[in-house]
PDB file of C-alpha atoms in Angstrom:
ATOM      1  CA  MET A   1     -94.736 266.821 -39.048  1.00  0.00           C
ATOM      2  CA  LYS A   2     -95.228 270.530 -38.306  1.00  0.00           C
ATOM      3  CA  LYS A   3     -95.633 271.278 -42.018  1.00  0.00           C
ATOM      4  CA  SER A   4     -98.316 268.586 -42.420  1.00  0.00           C
ATOM      5  CA  LEU A   5    -100.151 269.910 -39.356  1.00  0.00           C
ATOM      6  CA  LEU A   6    -100.084 273.447 -40.756  1.00  0.00           C
ATOM      7  CA  LEU A   7    -101.490 272.286 -44.081  1.00  0.00           C
ATOM      8  CA  LEU A   8    -104.230 270.341 -42.306  1.00  0.00           C
ATOM      9  CA  LEU A   9    -105.187 273.474 -40.356  1.00  0.00           C
ATOM     10  CA  MET A  10    -105.441 275.329 -43.671  1.00  0.00           C
ATOM     11  CA  PHE A  11    -107.823 272.636 -44.913  1.00  0.00           C
ATOM     12  CA  VAL A  12    -109.918 273.003 -41.763  1.00  0.00           C
ATOM     13  CA  SER A  13    -110.315 276.734 -42.381  1.00  0.00           C
ATOM     14  CA  VAL A  14    -111.587 276.004 -45.894  1.00  0.00           C
ATOM     15  CA  ASN A  15    -113.809 273.128 -44.793  1.00  0.00           C
ATOM     16  CA  ILE A  16    -115.947 275.364 -42.571  1.00  0.00           C
ATOM     17  CA  TYR A  17    -117.717 276.446 -45.768  1.00  0.00           C
ATOM     18  CA  ALA A  18    -117.511 273.116 -47.609  1.00  0.00           C
ATOM     19  CA  GLU A  19    -120.413 271.035 -48.915  1.00  0.00           C
ATOM     20  CA  ASN A  20    -120.965 267.442 -47.812  1.00  0.00           C
ATOM     21  CA  TRP A  21    -118.715 264.708 -49.205  1.00  0.00           C
ATOM     22  CA  LYS A  22    -119.869 262.881 -52.330  1.00  0.00           C
ATOM     23  CA  HIS A  23    -118.425 259.683 -53.794  1.00  0.00           C
ATOM     24  CA  PHE A  24    -117.042 259.452 -57.303  1.00  0.00           C
ATOM     25  CA  GLY A  25    -119.122 257.033 -59.362  1.00  0.00           C
ATOM     26  CA  ARG A  26    -117.753 253.547 -60.037  1.00  0.00           C
ATOM     27  CA  SER A  27    -118.202 253.931 -63.793  1.00  0.00           C
ATOM     28  CA  ASN A  28    -117.179 256.750 -66.106  1.00  0.00           C
ATOM     29  CA  PRO A  29    -119.521 259.777 -66.190  1.00  0.00           C
ATOM     30  CA  SER A  30    -121.991 259.890 -69.054  1.00  0.00           C
ATOM     31  CA  PRO A  31    -120.761 261.773 -72.166  1.00  0.00           C
ATOM     32  CA  GLU A  32    -123.447 264.428 -71.650  1.00  0.00           C
ATOM     33  CA  ALA A  33    -122.240 265.233 -68.123  1.00  0.00           C
ATOM     34  CA  TYR A  34    -119.223 267.322 -69.147  1.00  0.00           C
ATOM     35  CA  GLU A  35    -119.393 271.094 -69.511  1.00  0.00           C
ATOM     36  CA  LEU A  36    -117.552 271.450 -72.817  1.00  0.00           C
ATOM     37  CA  LYS A  37    -116.360 274.739 -74.238  1.00  0.00           C
ATOM     38  CA  LYS A  38    -118.962 276.619 -76.248  1.00  0.00           C
ATOM     39  CA  GLY A  39    -118.977 275.599 -79.901  1.00  0.00           C
ATOM     40  CA  VAL A  40    -118.010 271.936 -79.320  1.00  0.00           C
ATOM     41  CA  ALA A  41    -120.641 269.414 -80.399  1.00  0.00           C
ATOM     42  CA  TYR A  42    -118.805 266.089 -80.018  1.00  0.00           C
ATOM     43  CA  MET A  43    -115.345 265.212 -78.643  1.00  0.00           C
ATOM     44  CA  GLU A  44    -113.416 261.974 -78.132  1.00  0.00           C
ATOM     45  CA  MET A  45    -109.944 260.837 -77.036  1.00  0.00           C
ATOM     46  CA  ARG A  46    -108.359 258.081 -79.138  1.00  0.00           C
ATOM     47  CA  LEU A  47    -105.546 255.760 -78.094  1.00  0.00           C
ATOM     48  CA  TYR A  48    -103.119 254.541 -80.788  1.00  0.00           C
ATOM     49  CA  GLU A  49    -100.484 251.802 -80.656  1.00  0.00           C
ATOM     50  CA  VAL A  50     -97.198 253.212 -81.946  1.00  0.00           C
ATOM     51  CA  ASP A  51     -93.511 252.340 -82.275  1.00  0.00           C
ATOM     52  CA  LYS A  52     -91.026 253.064 -79.482  1.00  0.00           C
ATOM     53  CA  SER A  53     -90.322 256.533 -80.892  1.00  0.00           C
ATOM     54  CA  TYR A  54     -94.048 257.349 -80.408  1.00  0.00           C
ATOM     55  CA  HIS A  55     -94.058 258.902 -83.888  1.00  0.00           C
ATOM     56  CA  LYS A  56     -95.509 256.117 -86.040  1.00  0.00           C
ATOM     57  CA  VAL A  57     -98.732 254.115 -85.745  1.00  0.00           C
ATOM     58  CA  VAL A  58     -97.950 250.382 -85.932  1.00  0.00           C
ATOM     59  CA  LYS A  59    -101.444 248.923 -85.530  1.00  0.00           C
ATOM     60  CA  LYS A  60    -104.417 249.815 -87.671  1.00  0.00           C
ATOM     61  CA  GLY A  61    -107.278 251.526 -85.912  1.00  0.00           C
ATOM     62  CA  TYR A  62    -107.596 253.047 -82.457  1.00  0.00           C
ATOM     63  CA  LYS A  63    -109.540 252.753 -79.211  1.00  0.00           C
ATOM     64  CA  VAL A  64    -111.851 255.523 -77.994  1.00  0.00           C
ATOM     65  CA  ILE A  65    -110.988 255.879 -74.276  1.00  0.00           C
ATOM     66  CA  TRP A  66    -113.085 258.964 -73.462  1.00  0.00           C
ATOM     67  CA  LYS A  67    -115.873 260.967 -75.058  1.00  0.00           C
ATOM     68  CA  ALA A  68    -118.145 263.897 -74.297  1.00  0.00           C
ATOM     69  CA  TYR A  69    -120.797 265.609 -76.370  1.00  0.00           C
ATOM     70  CA  HIS A  70    -123.796 267.858 -76.667  1.00  0.00           C
ATOM     71  CA  LYS A  71    -125.052 265.697 -79.553  1.00  0.00           C
ATOM     72  CA  PRO A  72    -124.046 262.048 -80.209  1.00  0.00           C
ATOM     73  CA  LEU A  73    -121.835 261.119 -83.164  1.00  0.00           C
ATOM     74  CA  LYS A  74    -124.597 259.166 -84.896  1.00  0.00           C
ATOM     75  CA  SER A  75    -126.652 262.355 -85.208  1.00  0.00           C
ATOM     76  CA  PHE A  76    -124.142 263.968 -87.614  1.00  0.00           C
ATOM     77  CA  ASP A  77    -124.207 263.690 -91.389  1.00  0.00           C
ATOM     78  CA  LYS A  78    -122.713 260.376 -92.555  1.00  0.00           C
ATOM     79  CA  GLN A  79    -120.034 262.130 -94.583  1.00  0.00           C
ATOM     80  CA  VAL A  80    -118.910 264.132 -91.536  1.00  0.00           C
ATOM     81  CA  VAL A  81    -118.816 260.958 -89.412  1.00  0.00           C
ATOM     82  CA  ARG A  82    -116.778 259.114 -92.037  1.00  0.00           C
ATOM     83  CA  LYS A  83    -114.271 261.970 -92.283  1.00  0.00           C
ATOM     84  CA  PHE A  84    -114.112 262.282 -88.495  1.00  0.00           C
ATOM     85  CA  LYS A  85    -113.418 258.588 -87.930  1.00  0.00           C
ATOM     86  CA  SER A  86    -110.636 258.534 -90.528  1.00  0.00           C
ATOM     87  CA  ALA A  87    -108.864 261.693 -89.272  1.00  0.00           C
ATOM     88  CA  ALA A  88    -105.158 260.968 -88.656  1.00  0.00           C
ATOM     89  CA  PRO A  89    -103.431 261.697 -85.312  1.00  0.00           C
ATOM     90  CA  ASN A  90    -100.711 264.269 -84.682  1.00  0.00           C
ATOM     91  CA  LEU A  91     -97.712 262.386 -83.253  1.00  0.00           C
ATOM     92  CA  SER A  92     -95.266 265.257 -83.045  1.00  0.00           C
ATOM     93  CA  ALA A  93     -92.705 265.523 -80.235  1.00  0.00           C
ATOM     94  CA  GLY A  94     -94.989 267.697 -78.083  1.00  0.00           C
ATOM     95  CA  THR A  95     -97.763 265.092 -77.817  1.00  0.00           C
ATOM     96  CA  ASP A  96     -98.383 264.522 -74.100  1.00  0.00           C
ATOM     97  CA  LEU A  97    -102.058 263.726 -73.534  1.00  0.00           C
ATOM     98  CA  VAL A  98    -101.617 260.032 -72.736  1.00  0.00           C
ATOM     99  CA  LYS A  99     -98.246 258.401 -73.373  1.00  0.00           C
ATOM    100  CA  TYR A 100     -97.094 255.091 -71.916  1.00  0.00           C
ATOM    101  CA  SER A 101     -95.707 251.626 -72.598  1.00  0.00           C
ATOM    102  CA  ILE A 102     -96.609 248.149 -71.361  1.00  0.00           C
ATOM    103  CA  ALA A 103     -94.288 245.131 -71.142  1.00  0.00           C
ATOM    104  CA  TYR A 104     -96.208 241.866 -71.491  1.00  0.00           C
ATOM    105  CA  ARG A 105     -93.167 239.762 -70.594  1.00  0.00           C
ATOM    106  CA  LEU A 106     -90.984 240.111 -67.498  1.00  0.00           C
ATOM    107  CA  ASP A 107     -87.822 240.449 -69.581  1.00  0.00           C
ATOM    108  CA  GLY A 108     -89.378 243.345 -71.528  1.00  0.00           C
ATOM    109  CA  SER A 109     -89.079 241.534 -74.870  1.00  0.00           C
ATOM    110  CA  ASP A 110     -92.761 242.061 -75.677  1.00  0.00           C
ATOM    111  CA  LYS A 111     -93.277 245.789 -75.164  1.00  0.00           C
ATOM    112  CA  HIS A 112     -96.062 247.922 -76.638  1.00  0.00           C
ATOM    113  CA  TYR A 113     -96.298 251.713 -76.813  1.00  0.00           C
ATOM    114  CA  PHE A 114     -99.424 253.885 -76.752  1.00  0.00           C
ATOM    115  CA  ILE A 115    -100.226 257.553 -77.305  1.00  0.00           C
ATOM    116  CA  ALA A 116    -103.451 259.577 -77.504  1.00  0.00           C
ATOM    117  CA  ASN A 117    -105.006 262.419 -79.476  1.00  0.00           C
ATOM    118  CA  VAL A 118    -108.305 264.254 -79.026  1.00  0.00           C
ATOM    119  CA  PHE A 119    -110.620 265.009 -81.950  1.00  0.00           C
ATOM    120  CA  TYR A 120    -113.806 267.038 -81.959  1.00  0.00           C
ATOM    121  CA  ILE A 121    -116.570 268.263 -84.242  1.00  0.00           C
ATOM    122  CA  ASP A 122    -117.763 271.824 -83.772  1.00  0.00           C
ATOM    123  CA  VAL A 123    -121.334 273.055 -84.117  1.00  0.00           C
ATOM    124  CA  ASN A 124    -120.679 273.846 -87.801  1.00  0.00           C
ATOM    125  CA  GLY A 125    -119.543 270.307 -88.589  1.00  0.00           C
ATOM    126  CA  LYS A 126    -115.829 271.193 -88.836  1.00  0.00           C
ATOM    127  CA  ILE A 127    -113.307 268.671 -87.492  1.00  0.00           C
ATOM    128  CA  TRP A 128    -110.443 269.625 -85.148  1.00  0.00           C
ATOM    129  CA  ARG A 129    -107.547 267.753 -83.531  1.00  0.00           C
ATOM    130  CA  MET A 130    -105.496 268.242 -80.325  1.00  0.00           C
ATOM    131  CA  ASN A 131    -102.426 266.448 -78.977  1.00  0.00           C
ATOM    132  CA  THR A 132    -101.484 268.277 -75.756  1.00  0.00           C
ATOM    133  CA  LYS A 133    -102.924 268.373 -72.232  1.00  0.00           C
ATOM    134  CA  LYS A 134    -102.862 272.161 -72.278  1.00  0.00           C
ATOM    135  CA  ASP A 135    -105.071 272.413 -75.363  1.00  0.00           C
ATOM    136  CA  PHE A 136    -107.436 269.675 -74.204  1.00  0.00           C
ATOM    137  CA  LEU A 137    -107.886 271.191 -70.742  1.00  0.00           C
ATOM    138  CA  SER A 138    -108.771 274.540 -72.312  1.00  0.00           C
ATOM    139  CA  TYR A 139    -111.957 272.829 -73.563  1.00  0.00           C
ATOM    140  CA  ILE A 140    -112.793 271.265 -70.167  1.00  0.00           C
ATOM    141  CA  LEU A 141    -111.894 274.059 -67.753  1.00  0.00           C
ATOM    142  CA  PRO A 142    -113.174 275.677 -65.652  1.00  0.00           C
ATOM    143  CA  ILE A 143    -114.348 272.716 -63.561  1.00  0.00           C
ATOM    144  CA  ASP A 144    -118.118 272.901 -63.194  1.00  0.00           C
ATOM    145  CA  ASN A 145    -119.063 269.432 -61.953  1.00  0.00           C
ATOM    146  CA  SER A 146    -117.726 266.048 -60.833  1.00  0.00           C
ATOM    147  CA  ALA A 147    -117.315 264.817 -64.423  1.00  0.00           C
ATOM    148  CA  ASP A 148    -114.980 267.698 -65.264  1.00  0.00           C
ATOM    149  CA  LEU A 149    -113.192 267.200 -61.936  1.00  0.00           C
ATOM    150  CA  SER A 150    -112.518 263.488 -62.440  1.00  0.00           C
ATOM    151  CA  GLU A 151    -111.238 264.030 -66.001  1.00  0.00           C
ATOM    152  CA  VAL A 152    -108.815 266.783 -64.955  1.00  0.00           C
ATOM    153  CA  LEU A 153    -107.500 264.699 -62.036  1.00  0.00           C
ATOM    154  CA  TRP A 154    -107.109 261.652 -64.285  1.00  0.00           C
ATOM    155  CA  LEU A 155    -104.959 263.696 -66.667  1.00  0.00           C
ATOM    156  CA  LYS A 156    -102.846 264.693 -63.675  1.00  0.00           C
ATOM    157  CA  SER A 157    -102.323 260.976 -62.864  1.00  0.00           C
ATOM    158  CA  TYR A 158    -104.701 260.662 -59.903  1.00  0.00           C
ATOM    159  CA  TYR A 159    -106.284 257.228 -60.381  1.00  0.00           C
ATOM    160  CA  GLY A 160    -107.557 256.358 -56.892  1.00  0.00           C
ATOM    161  CA  LEU A 161    -110.301 258.965 -56.585  1.00  0.00           C
ATOM    162  CA  LYS A 162    -112.646 258.175 -53.694  1.00  0.00           C
ATOM    163  CA  LYS A 163    -114.737 261.228 -52.814  1.00  0.00           C
ATOM    164  CA  TYR A 164    -114.990 264.975 -53.277  1.00  0.00           C
ATOM    165  CA  ARG A 165    -116.801 268.056 -52.047  1.00  0.00           C
ATOM    166  CA  LYS A 166    -117.153 271.589 -53.263  1.00  0.00           C
ATOM    167  CA  VAL A 167    -115.304 274.268 -51.276  1.00  0.00           C
ATOM    168  CA  PRO A 168    -114.869 278.016 -51.846  1.00  0.00           C
ATOM    169  CA  GLY A 169    -112.963 278.472 -55.112  1.00  0.00           C
ATOM    170  CA  GLY A 170    -112.816 274.803 -56.074  1.00  0.00           C
ATOM    171  CA  TYR A 171    -112.949 271.231 -54.805  1.00  0.00           C
ATOM    172  CA  GLU A 172    -111.492 269.069 -52.064  1.00  0.00           C
ATOM    173  CA  VAL A 173    -110.688 265.481 -53.053  1.00  0.00           C
ATOM    174  CA  ILE A 174    -109.674 262.263 -51.304  1.00  0.00           C
ATOM    175  CA  ASP A 175    -107.340 260.133 -53.446  1.00  0.00           C
ATOM    176  CA  VAL A 176    -105.777 256.778 -52.511  1.00  0.00           C
ATOM    177  CA  GLU A 177    -102.504 255.870 -54.207  1.00  0.00           C
ATOM    178  CA  SER A 178    -101.622 252.161 -54.239  1.00  0.00           C
ATOM    179  CA  ILE A 179     -97.930 251.240 -54.482  1.00  0.00           C
ATOM    180  CA  ASN A 180     -97.344 247.564 -55.376  1.00  0.00           C
ATOM    181  CA  PHE A 181     -93.605 247.776 -56.042  1.00  0.00           C
ATOM    182  CA  GLU A 182     -91.211 249.534 -53.677  1.00  0.00           C
ATOM    183  CA  THR A 183     -89.417 252.611 -55.023  1.00  0.00           C
ATOM    184  CA  ASP A 184     -86.684 254.910 -53.732  1.00  0.00           C
ATOM    185  CA  LYS A 185     -89.375 257.281 -52.460  1.00  0.00           C
ATOM    186  CA  LYS A 186     -92.155 254.996 -51.240  1.00  0.00           C
ATOM    187  CA  LYS A 187     -92.690 251.605 -49.676  1.00  0.00           C
ATOM    188  CA  CYS A 188     -95.476 249.304 -50.840  1.00  0.00           C
ATOM    189  CA  GLY A 189     -98.876 250.207 -49.441  1.00  0.00           C
ATOM    190  CA  GLU A 190    -101.779 252.636 -49.649  1.00  0.00           C
ATOM    191  CA  TYR A 191    -101.306 256.377 -49.308  1.00  0.00           C
ATOM    192  CA  THR A 192    -104.371 258.545 -48.704  1.00  0.00           C
ATOM    193  CA  TYR A 193    -104.120 262.171 -49.802  1.00  0.00           C
ATOM    194  CA  ARG A 194    -106.379 265.167 -49.287  1.00  0.00           C
ATOM    195  CA  ILE A 195    -106.133 267.440 -52.326  1.00  0.00           C
ATOM    196  CA  LEU A 196    -107.388 270.983 -52.822  1.00  0.00           C
ATOM    197  CA  MET A 197    -107.899 271.973 -56.460  1.00  0.00           C
ATOM    198  CA  ASP A 198    -109.241 275.249 -57.826  1.00  0.00           C
ATOM    199  CA  ARG A 199    -111.734 275.470 -60.697  1.00  0.00           C
ATOM    200  CA  ASN A 200    -108.893 276.124 -63.158  1.00  0.00           C
ATOM    201  CA  GLY A 201    -107.299 272.748 -62.452  1.00  0.00           C
ATOM    202  CA  HIS A 202    -104.438 273.948 -60.249  1.00  0.00           C
ATOM    203  CA  ILE A 203    -103.467 271.839 -57.231  1.00  0.00           C
ATOM    204  CA  LYS A 204    -103.356 274.345 -54.371  1.00  0.00           C
ATOM    205  CA  LYS A 205    -102.571 271.909 -51.545  1.00  0.00           C
ATOM    206  CA  LYS A 206    -101.880 268.193 -51.143  1.00  0.00           C
ATOM    207  CA  VAL A 207    -101.592 266.542 -47.729  1.00  0.00           C
ATOM    208  CA  LEU A 208    -100.823 262.930 -46.824  1.00  0.00           C
ATOM    209  CA  VAL A 209    -103.457 262.050 -44.208  1.00  0.00           C
ATOM    210  CA  ASN A 210    -102.904 258.317 -43.854  1.00  0.00           C
ATOM    211  CA  SER A 211    -100.567 255.551 -44.990  1.00  0.00           C
ATOM    212  CA  LYS A 212    -100.744 251.782 -44.597  1.00  0.00           C
ATOM    213  CA  HIS A 213     -97.831 249.572 -45.586  1.00  0.00           C
ATOM    214  CA  THR A 214     -98.622 246.243 -47.265  1.00  0.00           C
ATOM    215  CA  PRO A 215     -96.539 243.392 -48.758  1.00  0.00           C
ATOM    216  CA  CYS A 216     -95.149 244.152 -52.208  1.00  0.00           C
ATOM    217  CA  ALA A 217     -96.393 242.279 -55.263  1.00  0.00           C
ATOM    218  CA  VAL A 218     -94.513 239.060 -56.071  1.00  0.00           C
ATOM    219  CA  ILE A 219     -92.991 238.895 -59.565  1.00  0.00           C
TER     220      ILE A 219
END
């Protein structure tokens, strides 16, 4: 309790110079809203269905789950677009951008695995590929606006973003984590956190400000 109070007091000292709260938009930011690294013209994140080793694509094609650009893909030469769309992913052991599995049956007999890569076209029309969070974030950071902020937090597994405000050196964020199945660490319910993140994507402080227990989901 004393530790939480101390952290809250630290937030108060920062908040004296904070801007007003703003809400994260309900939909994804527009592709033009991101402040991409100089030299990047178009960038997208692709999700692939793979085998359980995460090293082999098992379903043809991919789904674009995020994109940002200074010029839309359709504005490039057709040959560049064709080559870009057919570029193969890097599924080496270090791939960690997005990596998860989904069981469509309760017994786990129908399980599917997914992994992501990022591809981009530079201002000279050359195509590049990335497969790690570290490399991808180097093209997003530092955080310059709410679009950059939401993307960085999403990569850090914060999915219940509610509102944010700019503070000296970075941003303060309210995130609500929903737990539907009880774990060893948490009961079912909603946990509201106040997060302080600097412009380089580092979480400086995280404080639980409210929790509300609710019935767990019925299987």
